PDB file of C-alpha atoms and ligand atoms in Angstrom:
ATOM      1  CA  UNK A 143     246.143  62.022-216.214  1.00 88.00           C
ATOM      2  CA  UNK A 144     245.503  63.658-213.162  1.00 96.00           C
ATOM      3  CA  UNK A 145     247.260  64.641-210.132  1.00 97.00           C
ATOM      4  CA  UNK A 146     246.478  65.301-206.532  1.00 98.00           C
ATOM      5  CA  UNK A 147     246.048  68.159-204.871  1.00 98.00           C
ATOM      6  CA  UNK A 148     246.086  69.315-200.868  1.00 98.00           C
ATOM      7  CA  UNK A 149     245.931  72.823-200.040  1.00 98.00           C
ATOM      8  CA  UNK A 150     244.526  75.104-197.127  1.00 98.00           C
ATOM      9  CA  UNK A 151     242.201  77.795-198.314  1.00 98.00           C
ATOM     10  CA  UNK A 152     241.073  79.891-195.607  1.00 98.00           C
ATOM     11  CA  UNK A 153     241.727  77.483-192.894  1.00 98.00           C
ATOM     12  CA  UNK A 154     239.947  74.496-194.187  1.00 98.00           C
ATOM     13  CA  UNK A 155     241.703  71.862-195.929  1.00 98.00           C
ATOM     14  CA  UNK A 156     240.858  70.670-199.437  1.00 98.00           C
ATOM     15  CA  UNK A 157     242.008  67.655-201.513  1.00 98.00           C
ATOM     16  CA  UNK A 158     241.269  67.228-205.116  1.00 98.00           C
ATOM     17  CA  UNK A 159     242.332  65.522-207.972  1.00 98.00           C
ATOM     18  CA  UNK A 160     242.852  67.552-210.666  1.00 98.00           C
ATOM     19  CA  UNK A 161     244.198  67.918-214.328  1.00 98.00           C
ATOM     20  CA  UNK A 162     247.775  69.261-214.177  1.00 97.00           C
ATOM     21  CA  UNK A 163     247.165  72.363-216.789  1.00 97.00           C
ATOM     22  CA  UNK A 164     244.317  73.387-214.449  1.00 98.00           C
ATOM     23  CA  UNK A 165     245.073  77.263-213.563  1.00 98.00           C
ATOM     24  CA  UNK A 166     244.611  78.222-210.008  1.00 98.00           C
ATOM     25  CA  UNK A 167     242.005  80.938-210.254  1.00 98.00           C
ATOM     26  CA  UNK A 168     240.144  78.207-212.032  1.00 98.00           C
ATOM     27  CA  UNK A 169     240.490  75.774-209.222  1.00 98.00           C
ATOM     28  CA  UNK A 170     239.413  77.701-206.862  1.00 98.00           C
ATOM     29  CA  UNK A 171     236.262  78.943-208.611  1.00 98.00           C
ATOM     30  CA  UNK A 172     234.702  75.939-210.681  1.00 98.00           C
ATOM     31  CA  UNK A 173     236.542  73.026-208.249  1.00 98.00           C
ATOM     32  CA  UNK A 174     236.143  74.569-205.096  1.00 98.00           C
ATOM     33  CA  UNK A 175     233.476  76.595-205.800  1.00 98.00           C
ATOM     34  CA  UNK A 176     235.025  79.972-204.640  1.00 98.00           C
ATOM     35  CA  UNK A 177     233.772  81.995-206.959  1.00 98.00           C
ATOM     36  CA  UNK A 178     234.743  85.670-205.124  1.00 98.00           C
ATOM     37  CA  UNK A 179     238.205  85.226-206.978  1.00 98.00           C
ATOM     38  CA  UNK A 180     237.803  87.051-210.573  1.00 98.00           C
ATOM     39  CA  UNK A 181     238.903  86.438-214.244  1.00 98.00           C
ATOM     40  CA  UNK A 182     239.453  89.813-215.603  1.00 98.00           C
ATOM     41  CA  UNK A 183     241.569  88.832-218.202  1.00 98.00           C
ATOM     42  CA  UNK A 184     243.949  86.561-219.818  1.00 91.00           C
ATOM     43  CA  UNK A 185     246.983  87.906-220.160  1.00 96.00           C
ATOM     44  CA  UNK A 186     247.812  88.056-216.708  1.00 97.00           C
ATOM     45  CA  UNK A 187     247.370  91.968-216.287  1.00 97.00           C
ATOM     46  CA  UNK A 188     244.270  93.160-214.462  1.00 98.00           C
ATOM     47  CA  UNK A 189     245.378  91.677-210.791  1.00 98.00           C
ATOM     48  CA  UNK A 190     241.172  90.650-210.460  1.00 98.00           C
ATOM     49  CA  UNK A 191     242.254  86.792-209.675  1.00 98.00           C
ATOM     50  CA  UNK A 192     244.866  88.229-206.638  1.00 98.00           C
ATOM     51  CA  UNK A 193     244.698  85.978-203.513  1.00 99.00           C
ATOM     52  CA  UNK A 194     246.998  85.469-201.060  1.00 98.00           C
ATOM     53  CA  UNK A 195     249.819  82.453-201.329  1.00 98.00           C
ATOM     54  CA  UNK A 196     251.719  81.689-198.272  1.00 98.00           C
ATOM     55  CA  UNK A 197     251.068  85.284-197.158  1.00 98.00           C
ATOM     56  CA  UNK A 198     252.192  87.147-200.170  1.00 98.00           C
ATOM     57  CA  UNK A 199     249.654  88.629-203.207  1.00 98.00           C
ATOM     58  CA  UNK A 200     249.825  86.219-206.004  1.00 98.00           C
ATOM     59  CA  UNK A 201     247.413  86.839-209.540  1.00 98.00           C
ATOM     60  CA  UNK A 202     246.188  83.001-209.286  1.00 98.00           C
ATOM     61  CA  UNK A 203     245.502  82.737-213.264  1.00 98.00           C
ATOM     62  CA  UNK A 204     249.529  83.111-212.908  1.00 98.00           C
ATOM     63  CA  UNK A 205     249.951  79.486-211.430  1.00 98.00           C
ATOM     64  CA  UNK A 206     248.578  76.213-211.842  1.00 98.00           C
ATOM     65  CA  UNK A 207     246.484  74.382-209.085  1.00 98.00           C
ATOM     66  CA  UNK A 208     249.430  72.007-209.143  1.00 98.00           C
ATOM     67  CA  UNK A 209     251.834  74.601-207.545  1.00 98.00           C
ATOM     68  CA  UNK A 210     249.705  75.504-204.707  1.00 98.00           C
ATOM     69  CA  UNK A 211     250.055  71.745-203.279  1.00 98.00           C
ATOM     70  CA  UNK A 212     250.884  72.068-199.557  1.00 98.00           C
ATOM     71  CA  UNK A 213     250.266  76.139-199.894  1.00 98.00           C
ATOM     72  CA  UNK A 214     248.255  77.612-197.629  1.00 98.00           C
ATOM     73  CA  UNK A 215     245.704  80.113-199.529  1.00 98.00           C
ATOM     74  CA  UNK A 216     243.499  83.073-198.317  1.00 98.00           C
ATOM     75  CA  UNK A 217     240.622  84.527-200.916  1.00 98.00           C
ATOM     76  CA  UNK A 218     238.444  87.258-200.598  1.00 98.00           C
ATOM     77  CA  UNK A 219     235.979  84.810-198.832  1.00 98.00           C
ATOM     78  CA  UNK A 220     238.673  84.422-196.529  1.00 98.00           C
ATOM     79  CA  UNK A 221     238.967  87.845-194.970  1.00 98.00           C
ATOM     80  CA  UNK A 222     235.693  88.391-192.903  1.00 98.00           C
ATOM     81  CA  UNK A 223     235.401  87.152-189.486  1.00 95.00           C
ATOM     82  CA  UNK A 224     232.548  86.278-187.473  1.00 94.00           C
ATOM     83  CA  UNK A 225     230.313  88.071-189.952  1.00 94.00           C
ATOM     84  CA  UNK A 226     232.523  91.234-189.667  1.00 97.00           C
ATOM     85  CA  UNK A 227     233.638  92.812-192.693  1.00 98.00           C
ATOM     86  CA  UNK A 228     237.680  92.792-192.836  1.00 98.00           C
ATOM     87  CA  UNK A 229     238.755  96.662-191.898  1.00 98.00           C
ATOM     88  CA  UNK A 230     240.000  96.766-195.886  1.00 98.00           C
ATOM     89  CA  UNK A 231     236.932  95.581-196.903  1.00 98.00           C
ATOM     90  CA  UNK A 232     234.801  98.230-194.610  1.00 98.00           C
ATOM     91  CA  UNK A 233     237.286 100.724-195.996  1.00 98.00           C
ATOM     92  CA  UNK A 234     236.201 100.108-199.690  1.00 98.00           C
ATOM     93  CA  UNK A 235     232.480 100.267-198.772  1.00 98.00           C
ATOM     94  CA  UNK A 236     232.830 103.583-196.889  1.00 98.00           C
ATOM     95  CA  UNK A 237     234.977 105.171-199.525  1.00 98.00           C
ATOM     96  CA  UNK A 238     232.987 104.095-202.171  1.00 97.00           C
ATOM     97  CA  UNK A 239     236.296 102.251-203.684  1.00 98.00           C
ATOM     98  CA  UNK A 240     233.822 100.504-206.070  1.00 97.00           C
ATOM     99  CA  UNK A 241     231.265 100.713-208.620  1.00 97.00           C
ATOM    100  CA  UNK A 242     230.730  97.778-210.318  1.00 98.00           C
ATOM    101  CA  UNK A 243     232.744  95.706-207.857  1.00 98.00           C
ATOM    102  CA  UNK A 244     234.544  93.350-210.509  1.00 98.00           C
ATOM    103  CA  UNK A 245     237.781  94.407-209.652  1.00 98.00           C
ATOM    104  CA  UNK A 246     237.497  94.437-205.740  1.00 98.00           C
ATOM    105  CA  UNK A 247     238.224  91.527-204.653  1.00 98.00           C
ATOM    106  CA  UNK A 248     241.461  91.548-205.982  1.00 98.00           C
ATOM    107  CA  UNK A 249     242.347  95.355-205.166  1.00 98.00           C
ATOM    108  CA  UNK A 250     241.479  94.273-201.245  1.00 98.00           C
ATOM    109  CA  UNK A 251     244.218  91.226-201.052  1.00 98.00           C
ATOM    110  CA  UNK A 252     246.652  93.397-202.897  1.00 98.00           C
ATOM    111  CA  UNK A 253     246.370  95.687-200.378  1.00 98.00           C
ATOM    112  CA  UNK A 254     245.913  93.382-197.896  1.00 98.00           C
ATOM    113  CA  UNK A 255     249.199  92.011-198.966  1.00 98.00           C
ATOM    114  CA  UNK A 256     250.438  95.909-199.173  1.00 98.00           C
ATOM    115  CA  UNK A 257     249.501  96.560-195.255  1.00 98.00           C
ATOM    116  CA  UNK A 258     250.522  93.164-194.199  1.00 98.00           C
ATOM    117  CA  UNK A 259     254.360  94.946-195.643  1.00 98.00           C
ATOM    118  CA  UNK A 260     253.854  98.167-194.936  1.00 98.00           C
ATOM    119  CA  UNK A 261     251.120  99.581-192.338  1.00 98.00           C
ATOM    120  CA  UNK A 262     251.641 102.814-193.436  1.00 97.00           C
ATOM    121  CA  UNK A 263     252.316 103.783-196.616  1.00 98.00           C
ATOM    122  CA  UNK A 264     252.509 106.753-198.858  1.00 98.00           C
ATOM    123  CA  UNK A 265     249.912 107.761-201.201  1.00 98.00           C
ATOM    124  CA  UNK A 266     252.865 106.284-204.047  1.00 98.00           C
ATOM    125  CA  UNK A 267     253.609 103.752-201.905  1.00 98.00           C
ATOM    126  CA  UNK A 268     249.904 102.721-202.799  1.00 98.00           C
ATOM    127  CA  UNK A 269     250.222 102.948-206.289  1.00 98.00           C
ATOM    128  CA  UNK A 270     252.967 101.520-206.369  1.00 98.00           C
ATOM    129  CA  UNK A 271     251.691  98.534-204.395  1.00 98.00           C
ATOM    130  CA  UNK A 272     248.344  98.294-206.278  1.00 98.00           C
ATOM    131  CA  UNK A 273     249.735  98.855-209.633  1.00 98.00           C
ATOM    132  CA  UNK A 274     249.074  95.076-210.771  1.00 98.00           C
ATOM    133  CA  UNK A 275     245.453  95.721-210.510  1.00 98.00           C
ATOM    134  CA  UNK A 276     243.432  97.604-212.846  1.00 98.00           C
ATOM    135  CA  UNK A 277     239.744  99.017-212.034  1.00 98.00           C
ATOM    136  CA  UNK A 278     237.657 100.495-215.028  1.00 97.00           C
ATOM    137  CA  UNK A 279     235.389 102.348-212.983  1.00 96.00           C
ATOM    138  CA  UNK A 280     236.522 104.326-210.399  1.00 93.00           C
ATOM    139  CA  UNK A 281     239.568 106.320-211.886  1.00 93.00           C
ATOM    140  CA  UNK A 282     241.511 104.854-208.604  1.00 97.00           C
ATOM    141  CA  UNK A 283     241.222 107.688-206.108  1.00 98.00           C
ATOM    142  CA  UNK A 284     238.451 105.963-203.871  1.00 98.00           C
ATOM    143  CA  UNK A 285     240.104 103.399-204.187  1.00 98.00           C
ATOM    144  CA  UNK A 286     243.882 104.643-202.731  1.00 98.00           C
ATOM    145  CA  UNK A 287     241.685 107.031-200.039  1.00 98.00           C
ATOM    146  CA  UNK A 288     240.183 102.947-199.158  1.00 98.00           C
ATOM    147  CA  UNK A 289     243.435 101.859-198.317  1.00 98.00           C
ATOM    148  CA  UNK A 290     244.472 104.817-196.284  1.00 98.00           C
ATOM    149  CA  UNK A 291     241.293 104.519-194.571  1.00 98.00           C
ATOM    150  CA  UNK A 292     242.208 100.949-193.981  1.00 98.00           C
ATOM    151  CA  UNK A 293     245.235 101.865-192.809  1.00 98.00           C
ATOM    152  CA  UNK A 294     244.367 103.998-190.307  1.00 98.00           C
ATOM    153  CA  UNK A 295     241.851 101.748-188.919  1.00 97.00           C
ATOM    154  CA  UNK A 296     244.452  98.813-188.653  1.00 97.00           C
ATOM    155  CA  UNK A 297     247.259 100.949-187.066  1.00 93.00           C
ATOM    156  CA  UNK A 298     244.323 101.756-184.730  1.00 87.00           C
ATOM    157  CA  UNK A 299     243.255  98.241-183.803  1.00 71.00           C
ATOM    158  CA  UNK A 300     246.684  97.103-183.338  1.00 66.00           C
ATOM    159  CA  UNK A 301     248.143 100.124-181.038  1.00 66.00           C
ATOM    160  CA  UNK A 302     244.870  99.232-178.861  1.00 65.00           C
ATOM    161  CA  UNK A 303     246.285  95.377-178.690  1.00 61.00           C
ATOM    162  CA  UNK A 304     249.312  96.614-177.774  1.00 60.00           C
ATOM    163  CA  UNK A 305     248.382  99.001-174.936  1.00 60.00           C
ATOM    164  CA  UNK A 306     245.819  95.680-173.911  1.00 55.00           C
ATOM    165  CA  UNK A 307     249.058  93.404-173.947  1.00 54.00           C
ATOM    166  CA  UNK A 308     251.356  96.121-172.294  1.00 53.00           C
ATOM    167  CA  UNK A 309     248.421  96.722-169.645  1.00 46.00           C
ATOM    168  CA  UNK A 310     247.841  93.096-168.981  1.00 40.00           C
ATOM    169  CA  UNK A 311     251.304  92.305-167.744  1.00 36.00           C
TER     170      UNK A 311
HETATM  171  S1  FES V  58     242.619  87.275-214.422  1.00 86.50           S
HETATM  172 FE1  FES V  58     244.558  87.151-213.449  1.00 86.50          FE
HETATM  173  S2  FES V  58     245.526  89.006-213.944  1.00 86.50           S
HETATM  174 FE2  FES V  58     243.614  89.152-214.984  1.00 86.50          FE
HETATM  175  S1  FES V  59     234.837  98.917-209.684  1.00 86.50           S
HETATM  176 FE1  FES V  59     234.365  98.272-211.716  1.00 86.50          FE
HETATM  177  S2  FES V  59     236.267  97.517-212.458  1.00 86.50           S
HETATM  178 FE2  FES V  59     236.761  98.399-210.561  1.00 86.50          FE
END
């Protein structure tokens, strides 16, 4: 038996029939074929299948495809625009908040999800907002200076829209 399936991931809409056990993370990587969302694990602890659900960080091997009908979804894929990396994901790459890279994707919508809550947060603000995601390389501080990078950049870009908006008027 088999059930249907709409959801938005990263603007574009997608419907599918699908098996109703079908896990999310596994949706998205052999049905839709975005395969920058990573299995790490299964027992729902390493945070490498984290995408975004309706705005908020969500492990996707933590809910079935099913659940996500009429969600709105954002992946890794999702966060560079016009061939720009996101500001998280230049972050990470100047850093050097990776080695092997397995775990990234997930650490960047965590703290995408982080920033989106809390532009400026503490160094255990960080931790405490990346602590469902494990890496086994780095040892973590690249990875924490990343997001303060990040968040400097962002706090940057959006004071410049403001003075833009305020000088517009
Ligand atoms: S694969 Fe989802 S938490 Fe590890
Ligand atoms: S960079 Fe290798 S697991 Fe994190």
């Amino acid at each position: 038996m088999s059930r249907a399936v709409t959801v938005t991931v990263n603007g574009v809409r997608y419907e599918r029939e699908v098996e109703p056990r079908l896990l999310l993370v596994h949706f998205l990587r052999d049905t839709l074929g975005l395969t920058g969302t990573h299995i790490g694990c299964d027992t729902s602890q390493c945070g490498a299948c984290t995408i975004h659900v309706d705005g908020k960080a969500v492990k996707s091997c933590t809910m079935f495809a099913v659940q996500a009908n009429g969600r709105n979804l954002t992946t890794i894929e999702g966060m560079a625009t016009d061939g720009n990396l996101h500001p998280i994901q230049q972050a990470f790459w100047d850093e050097h908040g990776l080695q092997c890279g397995y775990c990234t994707p997930g650490f960047i919508m965590a703290a995408a999800y982080l920033l989106s809550t809390n532009p400026n947060p503490s160094e255990d603000e960080i931790l405490r907002g990346l602590e469902g995601n494990l890496c086994r390389c780095t040892g973590y501080v690249n990875i924490i200076k990343a997001v303060q990078t990040a968040a400097k950049t962002m706090s940057g870009s959006a004071a410049k829209k403001t003075t833009v908006t305020a000088g517009g008027n």
